[in-house]
Amino acid sequence: MSELDQHRSLNHSLNAFSEALKSGRFVRMRRLLASLHPAETAHLLESLPPKERLVCWPIINPELRGEVLSYVGDDVRTGLMTGMDTADLLSATEDLDTDDVVDILQDLPGHVMQEVLRAMNSQRRRRIEAILAYEEDTAGGLMNTDVVTVRSDITLEVVLRYLRKYGELPENTDSLYVVDHQDKYLGTLRLSQVVSRSRSLTVREAMSHQVDPIPANMSDHDVAHRFEKHDLISAPVVDKDNHLLGRITIDDVVDVIRDEAEHSLLSMAGLSEDEDTFAPVKKSIHRRSVWLGINLLTAFLAAWVIGLFDTTIEKLVALAVLMPIVASMGGIAGSQTLTLVIRSMALDQLNDKNQRWLLRKEFLVGMANGVIWAIAIAFVTYLWFGNFLLGIMIGAAIIVNMTAAAVAGVMIPLGLKRIGIDPALSGSVLLTTVTDVVGFMAFLGFATLFIV
Amino acid sequence: MSELDQHRSLNHSLNAFSEALKSGRFVRMRRLLASLHPAETAHLLESLPPKERLVCWPIINPELRGEVLSYVGDDVRTGLMTGMDTADLLSATEDLDTDDVVDILQDLPGHVMQEVLRAMNSQRRRRIEAILAYEEDTAGGLMNTDVVTVRSDITLEVVLRYLRKYGELPENTDSLYVVDHQDKYLGTLRLSQVVSRSRSLTVREAMSHQVDPIPANMSDHDVAHRFEKHDLISAPVVDKDNHLLGRITIDDVVDVIRDEAEHSLLSMAGLSEDEDTFAPVKKSIHRRSVWLGINLLTAFLAAWVIGLFDTTIEKLVALAVLMPIVASMGGIAGSQTLTLVIRSMALDQLNDKNQRWLLRKEFLVGMANGVIWAIAIAFVTYLWFGNFLLGIMIGAAIIVNMTAAAVAGVMIPLGLKRIGIDPALSGSVLLTTVTDVVGFMAFLGFATLFIV
């Protein structure tokens, strides 16, 4: 079956499923669900409105529910888990990797989490508690504790014999970790080395030191950065005394990378990256109001600035007609700069040295684009209103506002970061405030001084 | 050395490097560069303004230049390569994986690419031409042709012997691919199976069919989706007759995932995902002008709408003071909806069935938030201007505009997608046009009808 067919057939089963759901044909729904990979089931659930989600959830094979939970977003997961009791949660999570179990447990209320933990066998509980001890957004929170370790003084022949006895290796195992008798990390032995080097070599001779172990308290941002930069597939995690705690595999890091990149996009609209597109109406109203409220304050500030010039506007109503153009051009130019700076900050590209260069550059770009568009706008204004002076005033205001926008687009995120506020979240509100206030003030101010 | 120290020391070397660069101390620069991983050198180059980049480039060890090129973004890469001749390019790329070479070649002018290709040995040229035959944004363009293949009828013991003769396996090899005598793909043999299963098993018995081969013409978006959903590390690529062509590894997919997620963020500000923050002033002015020009047209449209009501504004200047509030609240509400819809589209979450549900939901959320904020704004307006009717009018306009914004936020991206236009790029301009026009029209229109 070609991928196109497969893709069609996935879409087809999603549509068929919706049909069956609508007409309440549960047998057909169950059959369709059984044909899907847990990841596809998760995708299907995420694409359903919340009520339909809760109708489907009980039809899903209980043994697969844990894996499905590990694939859905936080927001959707919380919704699905509200109806599950401890026994359900335990059976759903029993076949999962420890890191996925932890992700799920962290979304539960404290007492439910304790109950689920108590019901586990002691080895699994210890492993999971080891991960729970670390913050969710650190290497410790991302890691998986099912690692295969070997000693450095044995030969590859012995390693091969050991692995055959070990049986099925944990998923995505591409490396073994070499530890001493105190469980301290010594190096990484790639499976590709085990199979391609001479069997009489010792582990010490075949192992690699290329991959530095990751400290458990490293932030997930830095972990992702390191995986991306060094094209890693997995990496060992150690505590501060270099004891091996677990490993991080790239599939967990991919989630971090996607979340981070989406974070900037969604934050700039005042949304959270866990935002569920199909969240219930009530929840969405509440969540978005906050952002609207904050923006309203800045809109009132802009209105107040305009109010300062009401007598000027009364005398020359063309000012009211044209003033949104000044504010809007500043807003667009500023948000281009802001978006670039926020992206560069997320990629750790900015430092003390190049910040000044960037500010100077954006200043020049803003001013140059200001001049170009000022001429165009002044010309159109002159044609429209037959008022030469009005054209000059709007042109001057455009130059001032677009230059200010560029400077604000660099300074606001840098300033916010310095005081520990997320620039992606509050940057755009502050920027619009600046471009509105400066734009209205410049245009109406110039007009008051020179025309009216 | 702890990660924090390492991080500090990387920042430290970047700063030290900038210092050395400023004072022209080339020996020190060279020593600092020699201590960096090619990925770190790439990061350093990306963080430098263009002129400094060209000063550094010749100091970098020629043998590492190819790898550095494979890590930098398209925009920066093109800048660095302009000064290199065929011999330079050939020596820089000779140690690279075929997929990385292709990435670099694709950025060269056609005749230079041909020259570099001609200078390669025939096996490498054939491999690279095989990838070049596919579009850059397909599985074929992403794949790497250095795969290790085995036959299905041999035992794992024989596989192990073969691998020892093979020597160093290609980077990130976690699987071997099983093919028949016509090179048709049969299955995947994971190294973890080779080491953990009995040596007397045949490849056929130990291989897995879990991973469906990826057709070479599958889009990189779908490839990324499949890797993410199934937590893959590598996957085989086949042509339409199921002949094995190569493999895709997750490190290449990570780039696709990051680019996609960033695409939405940057497109919404009219920027391209290859945008270099430190691009020269002239280039940036040119690139951003286009977007500003398009936005200017919509700003003039909004101004024209206001112009229709100039006599009303002359009579009641408070309208001019308050009208930006109506437009701004609509713009914010609409962009929240738009951002969510664009994100859901990128994640393939929207289909015919749930689109209607989403439209209905956003309509309700928009109207409900409209009502909430209409009351607040009407109240403040009454307090500010002591005009009860004006408060009612602005409240009504807010409800109309925020509802329209929500509907537009869903319909615009869906409509654009249907006619094959990227919703992330043009969605926000169209949305602002709608919220400006509807906002001004509703507020000034109501006022003309009921107050003035």
PDB file of C-alpha atoms in Angstrom, chain B residues 195-360:
ATOM      1  CA  VAL B 195      22.859  -8.556  19.396  1.00  0.00           C
ATOM      2  CA  SER B 196      20.061  -9.941  21.547  1.00  0.00           C
ATOM      3  CA  ARG B 197      18.620 -12.845  19.501  1.00  0.00           C
ATOM      4  CA  SER B 198      20.127 -16.279  18.964  1.00  0.00           C
ATOM      5  CA  ARG B 199      22.885 -16.299  16.327  1.00  0.00           C
ATOM      6  CA  SER B 200      21.386 -19.283  14.559  1.00  0.00           C
ATOM      7  CA  LEU B 201      18.193 -17.440  13.649  1.00  0.00           C
ATOM      8  CA  THR B 202      17.895 -16.311  10.049  1.00  0.00           C
ATOM      9  CA  VAL B 203      17.494 -12.658   9.155  1.00  0.00           C
ATOM     10  CA  ARG B 204      13.969 -13.441   7.969  1.00  0.00           C
ATOM     11  CA  GLU B 205      13.076 -14.709  11.450  1.00  0.00           C
ATOM     12  CA  ALA B 206      14.628 -11.779  13.294  1.00  0.00           C
ATOM     13  CA  MET B 207      13.590  -8.920  11.027  1.00  0.00           C
ATOM     14  CA  SER B 208      10.656  -6.657  11.718  1.00  0.00           C
ATOM     15  CA  HIS B 209       7.867  -5.379   9.473  1.00  0.00           C
ATOM     16  CA  GLN B 210       6.715  -2.772  11.964  1.00  0.00           C
ATOM     17  CA  VAL B 211       8.224   0.083  10.017  1.00  0.00           C
ATOM     18  CA  ASP B 212       6.497   0.638   6.672  1.00  0.00           C
ATOM     19  CA  PRO B 213       8.971   1.807   4.039  1.00  0.00           C
ATOM     20  CA  ILE B 214       8.580   5.469   3.061  1.00  0.00           C
ATOM     21  CA  PRO B 215       7.870   6.210  -0.616  1.00  0.00           C
ATOM     22  CA  ALA B 216      10.479   8.592  -2.050  1.00  0.00           C
ATOM     23  CA  ASN B 217       7.859  11.108  -3.164  1.00  0.00           C
ATOM     24  CA  MET B 218       6.222  11.469   0.263  1.00  0.00           C
ATOM     25  CA  SER B 219       6.308  15.087   1.431  1.00  0.00           C
ATOM     26  CA  ASP B 220       8.720  15.962   4.231  1.00  0.00           C
ATOM     27  CA  HIS B 221       5.720  17.091   6.265  1.00  0.00           C
ATOM     28  CA  ASP B 222       4.243  13.584   6.127  1.00  0.00           C
ATOM     29  CA  VAL B 223       7.631  12.029   6.839  1.00  0.00           C
ATOM     30  CA  ALA B 224       7.999  14.161   9.971  1.00  0.00           C
ATOM     31  CA  HIS B 225       4.467  13.316  11.007  1.00  0.00           C
ATOM     32  CA  ARG B 226       5.167   9.600  10.717  1.00  0.00           C
ATOM     33  CA  PHE B 227       8.462   9.793  12.615  1.00  0.00           C
ATOM     34  CA  GLU B 228       6.813  11.768  15.389  1.00  0.00           C
ATOM     35  CA  LYS B 229       3.754   9.568  15.651  1.00  0.00           C
ATOM     36  CA  HIS B 230       5.658   6.301  15.659  1.00  0.00           C
ATOM     37  CA  ASP B 231       8.734   7.477  17.573  1.00  0.00           C
ATOM     38  CA  LEU B 232      11.023   6.308  14.758  1.00  0.00           C
ATOM     39  CA  ILE B 233      14.783   6.744  14.697  1.00  0.00           C
ATOM     40  CA  SER B 234      15.307   5.763  11.087  1.00  0.00           C
ATOM     41  CA  ALA B 235      13.176   4.456   8.247  1.00  0.00           C
ATOM     42  CA  PRO B 236      13.852   2.984   4.813  1.00  0.00           C
ATOM     43  CA  VAL B 237      12.967   4.915   1.632  1.00  0.00           C
ATOM     44  CA  VAL B 238      11.743   3.028  -1.446  1.00  0.00           C
ATOM     45  CA  ASP B 239      10.738   3.883  -5.009  1.00  0.00           C
ATOM     46  CA  LYS B 240       7.336   3.037  -6.432  1.00  0.00           C
ATOM     47  CA  ASP B 241       8.451  -0.525  -7.209  1.00  0.00           C
ATOM     48  CA  ASN B 242       9.602  -1.022  -3.630  1.00  0.00           C
ATOM     49  CA  HIS B 243      13.327  -0.843  -4.459  1.00  0.00           C
ATOM     50  CA  LEU B 244      15.355   0.364  -1.493  1.00  0.00           C
ATOM     51  CA  LEU B 245      16.820   3.817  -2.231  1.00  0.00           C
ATOM     52  CA  GLY B 246      18.158   4.956   1.118  1.00  0.00           C
ATOM     53  CA  ARG B 247      17.175   5.794   4.664  1.00  0.00           C
ATOM     54  CA  ILE B 248      15.991   8.814   6.588  1.00  0.00           C
ATOM     55  CA  THR B 249      17.343   9.355  10.080  1.00  0.00           C
ATOM     56  CA  ILE B 250      15.636  11.349  12.793  1.00  0.00           C
ATOM     57  CA  ASP B 251      18.275  14.108  12.927  1.00  0.00           C
ATOM     58  CA  ASP B 252      17.180  15.204   9.444  1.00  0.00           C
ATOM     59  CA  VAL B 253      13.546  14.985  10.481  1.00  0.00           C
ATOM     60  CA  VAL B 254      14.176  17.172  13.525  1.00  0.00           C
ATOM     61  CA  ASP B 255      15.216  19.963  11.155  1.00  0.00           C
ATOM     62  CA  VAL B 256      11.937  19.538   9.263  1.00  0.00           C
ATOM     63  CA  ILE B 257       9.931  19.644  12.490  1.00  0.00           C
ATOM     64  CA  ARG B 258      11.675  22.777  13.699  1.00  0.00           C
ATOM     65  CA  ASP B 259      11.363  24.486  10.308  1.00  0.00           C
ATOM     66  CA  GLU B 260       7.650  23.667  10.155  1.00  0.00           C
ATOM     67  CA  ALA B 261       6.904  24.937  13.611  1.00  0.00           C
ATOM     68  CA  GLU B 262       8.930  28.085  12.953  1.00  0.00           C
ATOM     69  CA  HIS B 263       7.312  28.529   9.577  1.00  0.00           C
ATOM     70  CA  SER B 264       3.971  29.467  11.160  1.00  0.00           C
ATOM     71  CA  LEU B 265       5.598  31.901  13.594  1.00  0.00           C
ATOM     72  CA  LEU B 266       7.710  33.686  11.014  1.00  0.00           C
ATOM     73  CA  SER B 267       5.136  33.609   8.208  1.00  0.00           C
ATOM     74  CA  MET B 268       2.602  35.379  10.384  1.00  0.00           C
ATOM     75  CA  ALA B 269       5.006  38.323  10.462  1.00  0.00           C
ATOM     76  CA  GLY B 270       5.706  38.010   6.726  1.00  0.00           C
ATOM     77  CA  LEU B 271       9.157  36.503   7.268  1.00  0.00           C
ATOM     78  CA  SER B 272      10.671  33.358   5.763  1.00  0.00           C
ATOM     79  CA  GLU B 273      11.923  30.504   7.955  1.00  0.00           C
ATOM     80  CA  ASP B 274      15.366  30.798   6.407  1.00  0.00           C
ATOM     81  CA  GLU B 275      15.486  34.426   7.532  1.00  0.00           C
ATOM     82  CA  ASP B 276      18.896  35.266   8.934  1.00  0.00           C
ATOM     83  CA  THR B 277      18.587  37.589  11.927  1.00  0.00           C
ATOM     84  CA  PHE B 278      21.945  39.057  11.047  1.00  0.00           C
ATOM     85  CA  ALA B 279      21.266  39.531   7.347  1.00  0.00           C
ATOM     86  CA  PRO B 280      22.740  42.717   5.895  1.00  0.00           C
ATOM     87  CA  VAL B 281      20.640  45.886   6.250  1.00  0.00           C
ATOM     88  CA  LYS B 282      19.968  46.210   2.522  1.00  0.00           C
ATOM     89  CA  LYS B 283      18.643  42.671   2.175  1.00  0.00           C
ATOM     90  CA  SER B 284      16.388  43.061   5.210  1.00  0.00           C
ATOM     91  CA  ILE B 285      14.965  46.362   3.969  1.00  0.00           C
ATOM     92  CA  HIS B 286      14.062  44.790   0.679  1.00  0.00           C
ATOM     93  CA  ARG B 287      12.560  41.620   2.144  1.00  0.00           C
ATOM     94  CA  ARG B 288      10.407  43.336   4.698  1.00  0.00           C
ATOM     95  CA  SER B 289       9.145  46.084   2.357  1.00  0.00           C
ATOM     96  CA  VAL B 290       6.947  43.668   0.459  1.00  0.00           C
ATOM     97  CA  TRP B 291       5.049  42.738   3.579  1.00  0.00           C
ATOM     98  CA  LEU B 292       4.763  46.349   4.701  1.00  0.00           C
ATOM     99  CA  GLY B 293       3.430  47.269   1.261  1.00  0.00           C
ATOM    100  CA  ILE B 294       0.716  44.623   1.385  1.00  0.00           C
ATOM    101  CA  ASN B 295      -0.276  45.719   4.868  1.00  0.00           C
ATOM    102  CA  LEU B 296      -0.355  49.334   3.746  1.00  0.00           C
ATOM    103  CA  LEU B 297      -3.054  48.490   1.221  1.00  0.00           C
ATOM    104  CA  THR B 298      -5.240  47.066   3.968  1.00  0.00           C
ATOM    105  CA  ALA B 299      -4.527  50.101   6.164  1.00  0.00           C
ATOM    106  CA  PHE B 300      -5.670  52.389   3.345  1.00  0.00           C
ATOM    107  CA  LEU B 301      -8.810  50.317   2.984  1.00  0.00           C
ATOM    108  CA  ALA B 302      -9.527  50.814   6.690  1.00  0.00           C
ATOM    109  CA  ALA B 303      -8.822  54.539   6.325  1.00  0.00           C
ATOM    110  CA  TRP B 304     -11.232  54.708   3.398  1.00  0.00           C
ATOM    111  CA  VAL B 305     -13.947  53.120   5.565  1.00  0.00           C
ATOM    112  CA  ILE B 306     -13.348  55.761   8.246  1.00  0.00           C
ATOM    113  CA  GLY B 307     -13.443  58.417   5.545  1.00  0.00           C
ATOM    114  CA  LEU B 308     -17.001  57.391   4.708  1.00  0.00           C
ATOM    115  CA  PHE B 309     -18.026  58.660   8.119  1.00  0.00           C
ATOM    116  CA  ASP B 310     -16.020  61.882   8.295  1.00  0.00           C
ATOM    117  CA  THR B 311     -19.050  64.104   8.840  1.00  0.00           C
ATOM    118  CA  THR B 312     -20.170  61.886  11.734  1.00  0.00           C
ATOM    119  CA  ILE B 313     -16.718  62.124  13.336  1.00  0.00           C
ATOM    120  CA  GLU B 314     -16.692  65.896  12.875  1.00  0.00           C
ATOM    121  CA  LYS B 315     -19.878  66.076  14.929  1.00  0.00           C
ATOM    122  CA  LEU B 316     -18.739  63.669  17.636  1.00  0.00           C
ATOM    123  CA  VAL B 317     -14.948  63.531  17.974  1.00  0.00           C
ATOM    124  CA  ALA B 318     -15.190  60.933  20.757  1.00  0.00           C
ATOM    125  CA  LEU B 319     -15.789  58.444  17.969  1.00  0.00           C
ATOM    126  CA  ALA B 320     -12.268  59.048  16.653  1.00  0.00           C
ATOM    127  CA  VAL B 321     -10.907  58.613  20.143  1.00  0.00           C
ATOM    128  CA  LEU B 322     -12.670  55.289  20.719  1.00  0.00           C
ATOM    129  CA  MET B 323     -12.620  53.649  17.307  1.00  0.00           C
ATOM    130  CA  PRO B 324      -9.142  52.080  17.633  1.00  0.00           C
ATOM    131  CA  ILE B 325     -10.450  50.133  20.657  1.00  0.00           C
ATOM    132  CA  VAL B 326     -13.106  48.421  18.545  1.00  0.00           C
ATOM    133  CA  ALA B 327     -10.619  47.503  15.811  1.00  0.00           C
ATOM    134  CA  SER B 328      -7.960  46.360  18.270  1.00  0.00           C
ATOM    135  CA  MET B 329     -10.220  44.050  20.323  1.00  0.00           C
ATOM    136  CA  GLY B 330     -11.399  42.396  17.112  1.00  0.00           C
ATOM    137  CA  GLY B 331      -7.835  42.020  15.897  1.00  0.00           C
ATOM    138  CA  ILE B 332      -6.664  40.359  19.111  1.00  0.00           C
ATOM    139  CA  ALA B 333      -9.644  37.989  19.360  1.00  0.00           C
ATOM    140  CA  GLY B 334      -9.351  37.065  15.682  1.00  0.00           C
ATOM    141  CA  SER B 335      -5.642  36.412  15.845  1.00  0.00           C
ATOM    142  CA  GLN B 336      -6.137  34.034  18.781  1.00  0.00           C
ATOM    143  CA  THR B 337      -8.571  31.984  16.707  1.00  0.00           C
ATOM    144  CA  LEU B 338      -6.390  32.239  13.603  1.00  0.00           C
ATOM    145  CA  THR B 339      -3.274  31.075  15.452  1.00  0.00           C
ATOM    146  CA  LEU B 340      -5.066  28.042  16.893  1.00  0.00           C
ATOM    147  CA  VAL B 341      -6.536  27.069  13.522  1.00  0.00           C
ATOM    148  CA  ILE B 342      -3.193  27.442  11.741  1.00  0.00           C
ATOM    149  CA  ARG B 343      -1.497  25.323  14.374  1.00  0.00           C
ATOM    150  CA  SER B 344      -4.206  22.641  14.097  1.00  0.00           C
ATOM    151  CA  MET B 345      -3.879  22.640  10.316  1.00  0.00           C
ATOM    152  CA  ALA B 346      -0.117  22.173  10.566  1.00  0.00           C
ATOM    153  CA  LEU B 347      -0.750  19.187  12.848  1.00  0.00           C
ATOM    154  CA  ASP B 348      -3.351  17.758  10.417  1.00  0.00           C
ATOM    155  CA  GLN B 349      -6.015  17.900  13.106  1.00  0.00           C
ATOM    156  CA  LEU B 350      -8.756  19.484  11.015  1.00  0.00           C
ATOM    157  CA  ASN B 351     -11.128  17.515   8.809  1.00  0.00           C
ATOM    158  CA  ASP B 352     -14.542  18.088   7.254  1.00  0.00           C
ATOM    159  CA  LYS B 353     -16.341  16.777  10.309  1.00  0.00           C
ATOM    160  CA  ASN B 354     -14.754  18.836  13.034  1.00  0.00           C
ATOM    161  CA  GLN B 355     -14.461  22.080  11.041  1.00  0.00           C
ATOM    162  CA  ARG B 356     -18.129  22.840  11.539  1.00  0.00           C
ATOM    163  CA  TRP B 357     -17.892  22.045  15.220  1.00  0.00           C
ATOM    164  CA  LEU B 358     -14.889  24.381  15.487  1.00  0.00           C
ATOM    165  CA  LEU B 359     -16.629  27.204  13.629  1.00  0.00           C
ATOM    166  CA  ARG B 360     -19.640  26.934  15.903  1.00  0.00           C
TER     167      ARG B 360
END
